[in-house]
Structure formats: C-alpha cells, structure tokens
Amino acid sequence: MAPRPYSSIMTLAIRTTLAIFVFAGGAYAQQTPAWTEPFPPFHIAGNLYYVGSKGLANYLIATPQGHILINSDLEANVPLIRASVEKLGFRFGDVKILLISHAHWDHDAASASILRATGAKYMVMEGDVPVVESGGKADFQYGADASARYPSAKVDRVLHDGDEVKLGDAVLVAHLTPGHTKGCTTWTMKVREAGKTEDVVIVGSPNVNPGYKLVDNPLYPEIASDYERTFRVLKSLPCDIFLGAHGGYFNMEGKYARFKELGAAAFVDPDGYRKFVAEKEKEFRAELTRQRGVPR
Ligand SMILES: [Zn+2]
C-alpha cells in the first residue's frame, strides 16, 4: 500500500477513534453490513442446512414432521431466511420449533415475527427467558440501551442444561454455555452423512464483549465462573462438524469455497474447533486478569 499523506492518516485516526467511541458509548446495536448480506443456502450434512446471511448464522434441521430453525436474527433477515428455506425446497410455514444461540438482538430480534409467520414453538434456555420476554430490557449489559431492544416474544418451553429438543427423527441437545448471556446455548446433534455419524457443535458464543464487567458485576455476579463453565463444557464436547452463531467463528466463507468439491467434509474441522475454543479461553483469561489487576 502507498504511504498516505499525513492529513489522511489523521482523518483515519479520528474516524477510528470516533467509531470506537460510538461503539463503546452505547450504540452497540449498530449493524455490521455482512449481517444482512444474503448468502447462498446449502446442505451441510444429514438433515442440517445453512439458511443464514453472510454474517449471521441460521440453521434448519429438516424432518418430514416439520423443521427446527436456529436463530431469528434481525427483522431485515426474515425475508432472507424465508427465501433460503424455500430455495432448498422446504416450506417456511413448516418450521415448528424456533431456537436461539443466545438472547442478543442479532440472533433473536425477529423471533416474534417468525413465531407469528410460522406458528412455531419458541424454546429458550432458562437464563435467557427474561431477556427474550422483555425484548432485551432484562439483559445485564444492554438492558438500558434502547438500540438493543426488539419486540418481546413469549417462550413456550423453558430449556435447562442437557435438555433434548426432538422433532421427527431430529434430536438436538441444549448445552448451557453462559457468560456471554446468562442462557447462552451451544447446540449439539448427530448427523449421518456418507455412511458415517458425525458430531455437530453449534457454538452459542464464548466472546467477552467490549464493556463486559467480569469482576464485581452487580447485575451478573457469577459471570466469571459462568465463562469458566462454558470453556469446560466446550472442551468436553466431541466435535467433527464445527459451526456457530456467526460464520466468522468457523471461517464459513473459506469452508464454503471448498464445499463444492468436498461436500460435508469441508465443515469437518475438529482441530479448528479446539483452536477456536483455546483462543477464546485465552482472550477471556487475559481480560479477567486485566480487570482483576485494576485497583478498585
Ligand atoms: Zn451476542
């Protein structure tokens, strides 16, 4: 890259500072363009399909008795999700169960709208129930931020760690992986592909967001030990096919490029999964150490 004149470096520096300021200053629910950018739907393995956008992951588990959809995303994503489901040859109206990765607007803001459109049952992990039922107001971090709110949705079944969600021949297991939200959920299932059974892990989120208070947090006193639990759980899960709430977790675009030759094998990545979990745990521990070191 050619060297930039001083003035443009300054402009860039000011812009970057402003962007960080806005981000940290409360307008957290700003969108990333990739969140609403369409992505081709595709068959991952067994009865599992990708029906998300470039930046927000949605999964369809299709059965003859109806379908399970993971994540509702933003309102703007609903037409994209519907189009993806239909492009794969399924009916959006056959979605019988709606699940989420965790109760943040980028994964659950359109739940009320999808529940209305499909008549699906909403099943949510206990710790996230007050958040989804209050449209984001009960969130420990963003509850006071109007830009992080969305239409509230009634939960039909409250899930607990280890609960199974069954529909037709599909069985998903809900693993409580809290910290990022109180009910953050990592979904696992088994798929049969080319005569083999593969373990699928759909990571909820192990991220410590900017501004998260890991020490002496009156709104979430057990946040640090919850993250500890999350890393214990994630490390214990058998994983062949590595997926998550955002495509960025598992390099979806890179893997999709190889998907055309390799098929489902492109998403088999146990090493990538272990590396991702180890990296996120390192980030969490560094942040915890930093916050513990700050004199109070
Ligand atoms: Zn989140």
Short mmCIF file of C-alpha atoms and ligand atoms in Angstrom, two decimals:
data_model
loop_
_atom_site.label_atom_id
_atom_site.label_comp_id
_atom_site.label_asym_id
_atom_site.label_seq_id
_atom_site.Cartn_x
_atom_site.Cartn_y
_atom_site.Cartn_z
CA MET A 1 0.00 0.00 0.00
CA ALA A 2 1.31 3.51 -0.91
CA PRO A 3 2.14 5.74 2.06
CA ARG A 4 -0.75 8.02 2.99
CA PRO A 5 -0.30 11.77 3.34
CA TYR A 6 -0.29 12.96 6.96
CA SER A 7 -3.74 14.57 6.69
CA SER A 8 -5.40 11.37 5.54
CA ILE A 9 -3.66 9.44 8.35
CA MET A 10 -5.11 11.96 10.80
CA THR A 11 -8.57 11.67 9.24
CA LEU A 12 -8.35 7.90 9.52
CA ALA A 13 -7.20 8.15 13.14
CA ILE A 14 -10.06 10.49 14.03
CA ARG A 15 -12.59 8.28 12.25
CA THR A 16 -11.29 5.18 14.04
CA THR A 17 -11.43 6.94 17.41
CA LEU A 18 -14.98 8.11 16.68
CA ALA A 19 -16.03 4.62 15.64
CA ILE A 20 -14.63 3.14 18.87
CA PHE A 21 -16.27 5.91 20.89
CA VAL A 22 -19.68 5.31 19.31
CA PHE A 23 -19.29 1.56 19.74
CA ALA A 24 -18.39 1.84 23.42
CA GLY A 25 -20.78 4.72 24.08
CA GLY A 26 -23.98 2.73 23.96
CA ALA A 27 -24.99 2.48 20.33
CA TYR A 28 -23.94 -1.13 20.45
CA ALA A 29 -26.74 -2.45 18.32
CA GLN A 30 -25.30 -0.90 15.19
CA GLN A 31 -25.32 -3.29 12.32
CA THR A 32 -22.45 -4.82 10.51
CA PRO A 33 -23.25 -4.83 6.74
CA ALA A 34 -22.47 -8.57 6.49
CA TRP A 35 -25.31 -9.30 8.94
CA THR A 36 -27.94 -8.56 6.29
CA GLU A 37 -25.94 -9.62 3.24
CA PRO A 38 -27.51 -12.65 1.54
CA PHE A 39 -25.55 -15.91 1.40
CA PRO A 40 -26.44 -18.98 -0.70
CA PRO A 41 -28.25 -21.60 1.38
CA PHE A 42 -26.65 -25.04 1.38
CA HIS A 43 -26.92 -28.57 2.73
CA ILE A 44 -24.29 -29.11 5.44
CA ALA A 45 -24.79 -32.78 6.31
CA GLY A 46 -27.58 -35.22 7.17
CA ASN A 47 -30.73 -33.19 7.80
CA LEU A 48 -28.82 -29.99 8.62
CA TYR A 49 -28.83 -26.93 6.33
CA TYR A 50 -27.37 -23.41 6.39
CA VAL A 51 -30.04 -20.74 5.83
CA GLY A 52 -28.28 -17.67 7.27
CA SER A 53 -26.78 -14.49 5.90
CA LYS A 54 -23.07 -13.82 5.41
CA GLY A 55 -22.64 -12.57 8.97
CA LEU A 56 -25.48 -14.14 10.98
CA ALA A 57 -25.83 -17.91 11.03
CA ASN A 58 -29.16 -19.71 10.85
CA TYR A 59 -29.58 -23.46 10.68
CA LEU A 60 -32.52 -25.52 9.50
CA ILE A 61 -32.95 -29.08 10.72
CA ALA A 62 -35.44 -30.55 8.30
CA THR A 63 -37.64 -33.53 9.07
CA PRO A 64 -40.78 -34.98 7.46
CA GLN A 65 -42.66 -33.86 10.62
CA GLY A 66 -41.60 -30.21 10.22
CA HIS A 67 -38.44 -28.23 10.82
CA ILE A 68 -36.36 -26.70 13.58
CA LEU A 69 -34.87 -23.23 12.94
CA ILE A 70 -31.94 -21.93 14.97
CA ASN A 71 -31.85 -18.11 15.36
CA SER A 72 -34.25 -15.46 14.08
CA ASP A 73 -31.73 -12.60 13.60
CA LEU A 74 -32.85 -9.05 12.80
CA GLU A 75 -36.23 -8.24 11.23
CA ALA A 76 -34.38 -7.45 7.98
CA ASN A 77 -33.14 -11.06 7.85
CA VAL A 78 -36.58 -12.70 7.88
CA PRO A 79 -37.15 -12.44 4.08
CA LEU A 80 -33.60 -13.77 3.53
CA ILE A 81 -34.15 -16.75 5.85
CA ARG A 82 -37.52 -17.50 4.25
CA ALA A 83 -36.02 -17.32 0.73
CA SER A 84 -33.17 -19.63 1.77
CA VAL A 85 -35.56 -22.20 3.27
CA GLU A 86 -37.69 -22.13 0.11
CA LYS A 87 -34.69 -22.31 -2.24
CA LEU A 88 -33.75 -25.57 -0.52
CA GLY A 89 -37.22 -26.92 -1.31
CA PHE A 90 -38.78 -26.57 2.15
CA ARG A 91 -41.73 -24.52 3.37
CA PHE A 92 -41.10 -21.72 5.86
CA GLY A 93 -44.55 -22.44 7.33
CA ASP A 94 -43.31 -25.94 8.26
CA VAL A 95 -40.91 -24.51 10.88
CA LYS A 96 -42.36 -26.00 14.09
CA ILE A 97 -39.66 -25.06 16.61
CA LEU A 98 -37.59 -21.89 16.93
CA LEU A 99 -34.36 -21.98 18.97
CA ILE A 100 -31.64 -19.38 19.56
CA SER A 101 -27.90 -19.31 20.19
CA HIS A 102 -28.34 -16.57 22.78
CA ALA A 103 -30.56 -13.62 23.66
CA HIS A 104 -28.85 -10.80 21.77
CA TRP A 105 -30.73 -8.83 19.09
CA ASP A 106 -28.57 -10.12 16.24
CA HIS A 107 -29.82 -13.65 16.97
CA ASP A 108 -33.31 -13.10 18.42
CA ALA A 109 -34.79 -9.72 17.39
CA ALA A 110 -37.09 -11.25 14.76
CA SER A 111 -38.34 -14.14 16.92
CA ALA A 112 -41.80 -12.60 17.48
CA SER A 113 -42.17 -12.07 13.75
CA ILE A 114 -41.07 -15.63 12.82
CA LEU A 115 -43.29 -17.17 15.52
CA ARG A 116 -46.25 -15.24 14.08
CA ALA A 117 -45.44 -16.23 10.50
CA THR A 118 -44.92 -19.93 11.21
CA GLY A 119 -46.84 -20.74 14.40
CA ALA A 120 -43.63 -22.38 15.69
CA LYS A 121 -42.99 -23.03 19.40
CA TYR A 122 -40.23 -20.94 20.98
CA MET A 123 -37.80 -22.91 23.18
CA VAL A 124 -35.22 -20.91 25.14
CA MET A 125 -32.64 -21.64 27.85
CA GLU A 126 -33.79 -20.54 31.32
CA GLY A 127 -31.25 -17.71 31.81
CA ASP A 128 -32.24 -16.05 28.52
CA VAL A 129 -36.02 -16.30 29.04
CA PRO A 130 -36.46 -12.95 30.90
CA VAL A 131 -34.39 -11.25 28.20
CA VAL A 132 -36.38 -12.51 25.20
CA GLU A 133 -39.70 -12.00 27.03
CA SER A 134 -38.77 -8.37 27.82
CA GLY A 135 -37.48 -7.64 24.31
CA GLY A 136 -33.93 -7.13 25.57
CA LYS A 137 -34.74 -4.97 28.62
CA ALA A 138 -33.65 -7.62 31.12
CA ASP A 139 -30.20 -8.01 29.55
CA PHE A 140 -27.47 -7.45 32.15
CA GLN A 141 -25.29 -5.43 29.78
CA TYR A 142 -27.52 -3.81 27.15
CA GLY A 143 -30.86 -3.61 29.01
CA ALA A 144 -30.71 0.18 29.29
CA ASP A 145 -29.69 0.64 25.65
CA ALA A 146 -32.78 1.39 23.54
CA SER A 147 -30.91 0.44 20.37
CA ALA A 148 -30.52 -3.12 21.66
CA ARG A 149 -34.30 -3.64 22.14
CA TYR A 150 -36.66 -5.62 19.95
CA PRO A 151 -40.22 -7.00 20.03
CA SER A 152 -40.67 -9.32 23.00
CA ALA A 153 -41.63 -12.94 22.38
CA LYS A 154 -43.35 -15.47 24.64
CA VAL A 155 -41.39 -18.62 25.41
CA ASP A 156 -43.36 -21.88 25.05
CA ARG A 157 -40.78 -24.20 26.62
CA VAL A 158 -38.07 -23.24 29.10
CA LEU A 159 -34.91 -25.27 28.49
CA HIS A 160 -32.31 -26.42 31.00
CA ASP A 161 -28.80 -27.72 30.54
CA GLY A 162 -28.84 -31.11 28.82
CA ASP A 163 -32.44 -30.90 27.62
CA GLU A 164 -33.27 -32.52 24.31
CA VAL A 165 -35.34 -30.88 21.61
CA LYS A 166 -36.91 -33.54 19.40
CA LEU A 167 -38.88 -33.31 16.19
CA GLY A 168 -39.39 -36.26 13.85
CA ASP A 169 -36.04 -38.06 13.74
CA ALA A 170 -34.05 -34.96 14.82
CA VAL A 171 -32.59 -34.67 18.32
CA LEU A 172 -30.74 -31.56 19.45
CA VAL A 173 -29.11 -31.24 22.86
CA ALA A 174 -29.04 -27.84 24.62
CA HIS A 175 -25.78 -27.17 26.49
CA LEU A 176 -25.76 -24.21 28.85
CA THR A 177 -22.63 -22.19 27.97
CA PRO A 178 -23.27 -18.95 29.91
CA GLY A 179 -21.29 -15.75 30.35
CA HIS A 180 -21.87 -14.01 27.03
CA THR A 181 -25.54 -14.14 28.09
CA LYS A 182 -26.98 -15.92 31.12
CA GLY A 183 -28.66 -18.56 28.96
CA CYS A 184 -26.21 -18.76 26.08
CA THR A 185 -26.74 -22.14 24.43
CA THR A 186 -24.43 -24.40 22.45
CA TRP A 187 -26.40 -26.89 20.39
CA THR A 188 -25.15 -30.36 19.54
CA MET A 189 -26.59 -33.05 17.31
CA LYS A 190 -25.50 -36.09 15.35
CA VAL A 191 -25.80 -36.30 11.57
CA ARG A 192 -25.46 -39.27 9.23
CA GLU A 193 -23.51 -38.46 6.10
CA ALA A 194 -21.93 -40.88 3.60
CA GLY A 195 -22.46 -43.81 5.98
CA LYS A 196 -20.76 -42.06 8.89
CA THR A 197 -22.12 -40.44 12.03
CA GLU A 198 -20.65 -37.01 12.75
CA ASP A 199 -20.88 -34.90 15.91
CA VAL A 200 -22.05 -31.36 15.20
CA VAL A 201 -21.37 -28.45 17.57
CA ILE A 202 -23.09 -25.08 17.04
CA VAL A 203 -21.27 -22.70 19.42
CA GLY A 204 -23.50 -20.11 21.18
CA SER A 205 -20.74 -17.55 21.86
CA PRO A 206 -17.66 -17.60 24.07
CA ASN A 207 -16.93 -13.88 23.48
CA VAL A 208 -16.33 -11.31 26.20
CA ASN A 209 -17.86 -8.19 24.62
CA PRO A 210 -16.35 -4.72 24.97
CA GLY A 211 -17.52 -3.23 28.27
CA TYR A 212 -18.33 -6.58 29.94
CA LYS A 213 -17.53 -6.38 33.67
CA LEU A 214 -16.12 -9.74 34.76
CA VAL A 215 -15.31 -8.63 38.32
CA ASP A 216 -17.83 -7.26 40.87
CA ASN A 217 -20.66 -7.14 38.39
CA PRO A 218 -23.80 -6.48 40.47
CA LEU A 219 -26.09 -7.38 37.54
CA TYR A 220 -24.29 -10.65 36.88
CA PRO A 221 -22.20 -11.60 39.95
CA GLU A 222 -21.38 -15.12 38.67
CA ILE A 223 -20.28 -14.00 35.19
CA ALA A 224 -16.62 -15.08 35.54
CA SER A 225 -17.43 -18.54 36.90
CA ASP A 226 -20.08 -18.91 34.16
CA TYR A 227 -17.43 -18.29 31.49
CA GLU A 228 -15.21 -20.85 33.27
CA ARG A 229 -18.04 -23.34 32.99
CA THR A 230 -18.52 -22.52 29.30
CA PHE A 231 -14.90 -23.32 28.47
CA ARG A 232 -15.10 -26.57 30.47
CA VAL A 233 -18.23 -27.57 28.56
CA LEU A 234 -16.89 -26.56 25.12
CA LYS A 235 -13.66 -28.50 25.71
CA SER A 236 -15.65 -31.60 26.71
CA LEU A 237 -17.88 -31.74 23.62
CA PRO A 238 -16.95 -34.17 20.84
CA CYS A 239 -16.84 -32.21 17.59
CA ASP A 240 -16.49 -33.22 13.96
CA ILE A 241 -18.57 -30.51 12.24
CA PHE A 242 -17.77 -27.11 13.77
CA LEU A 243 -20.45 -24.40 13.43
CA GLY A 244 -21.55 -21.34 15.42
CA ALA A 245 -23.83 -18.33 15.80
CA HIS A 246 -21.71 -16.27 13.39
CA GLY A 247 -20.00 -17.68 10.29
CA GLY A 248 -16.85 -15.87 11.43
CA TYR A 249 -16.41 -18.33 14.32
CA PHE A 250 -15.70 -21.22 11.96
CA ASN A 251 -14.49 -19.49 8.76
CA MET A 252 -17.72 -20.24 6.95
CA GLU A 253 -16.79 -18.41 3.77
CA GLY A 254 -13.44 -20.22 3.44
CA LYS A 255 -15.06 -23.59 4.11
CA TYR A 256 -17.97 -22.87 1.74
CA ALA A 257 -15.45 -22.21 -1.06
CA ARG A 258 -14.14 -25.78 -0.59
CA PHE A 259 -17.63 -27.21 -0.04
CA LYS A 260 -18.31 -27.64 -3.78
CA GLU A 261 -15.54 -30.23 -4.17
CA LEU A 262 -15.52 -31.72 -0.69
CA GLY A 263 -19.19 -31.57 0.38
CA ALA A 264 -19.83 -32.03 4.11
CA ALA A 265 -16.13 -32.85 4.67
CA ALA A 266 -15.35 -29.14 4.18
CA PHE A 267 -17.03 -28.47 7.54
CA VAL A 268 -15.37 -31.33 9.42
CA ASP A 269 -12.82 -29.44 11.49
CA PRO A 270 -12.15 -30.84 14.98
CA ASP A 271 -8.76 -29.08 15.14
CA GLY A 272 -10.27 -25.74 14.12
CA TYR A 273 -12.86 -26.18 16.87
CA ARG A 274 -10.27 -26.91 19.55
CA LYS A 275 -8.12 -23.96 18.39
CA PHE A 276 -11.12 -21.60 18.43
CA VAL A 277 -12.09 -22.64 21.97
CA ALA A 278 -8.47 -22.37 23.19
CA GLU A 279 -8.08 -18.91 21.65
CA LYS A 280 -11.35 -17.64 23.16
CA GLU A 281 -10.40 -19.05 26.57
CA LYS A 282 -7.06 -17.23 26.34
CA GLU A 283 -8.85 -13.97 25.50
CA PHE A 284 -11.23 -14.45 28.45
CA ARG A 285 -8.37 -15.17 30.88
CA ALA A 286 -6.36 -12.17 29.68
CA GLU A 287 -9.38 -9.89 30.16
CA LEU A 288 -10.13 -11.38 33.60
CA THR A 289 -6.51 -10.84 34.69
CA ARG A 290 -6.60 -7.29 33.36
CA GLN A 291 -9.83 -6.49 35.22
CA ARG A 292 -8.62 -8.12 38.44
CA GLY A 293 -5.43 -6.07 38.24
CA VAL A 294 -7.28 -2.76 38.05
CA PRO A 295 -7.27 -1.17 41.56
CA ARG A 296 -10.81 -0.77 42.85
ZN ZN B 1 -24.03 -11.90 21.39
#
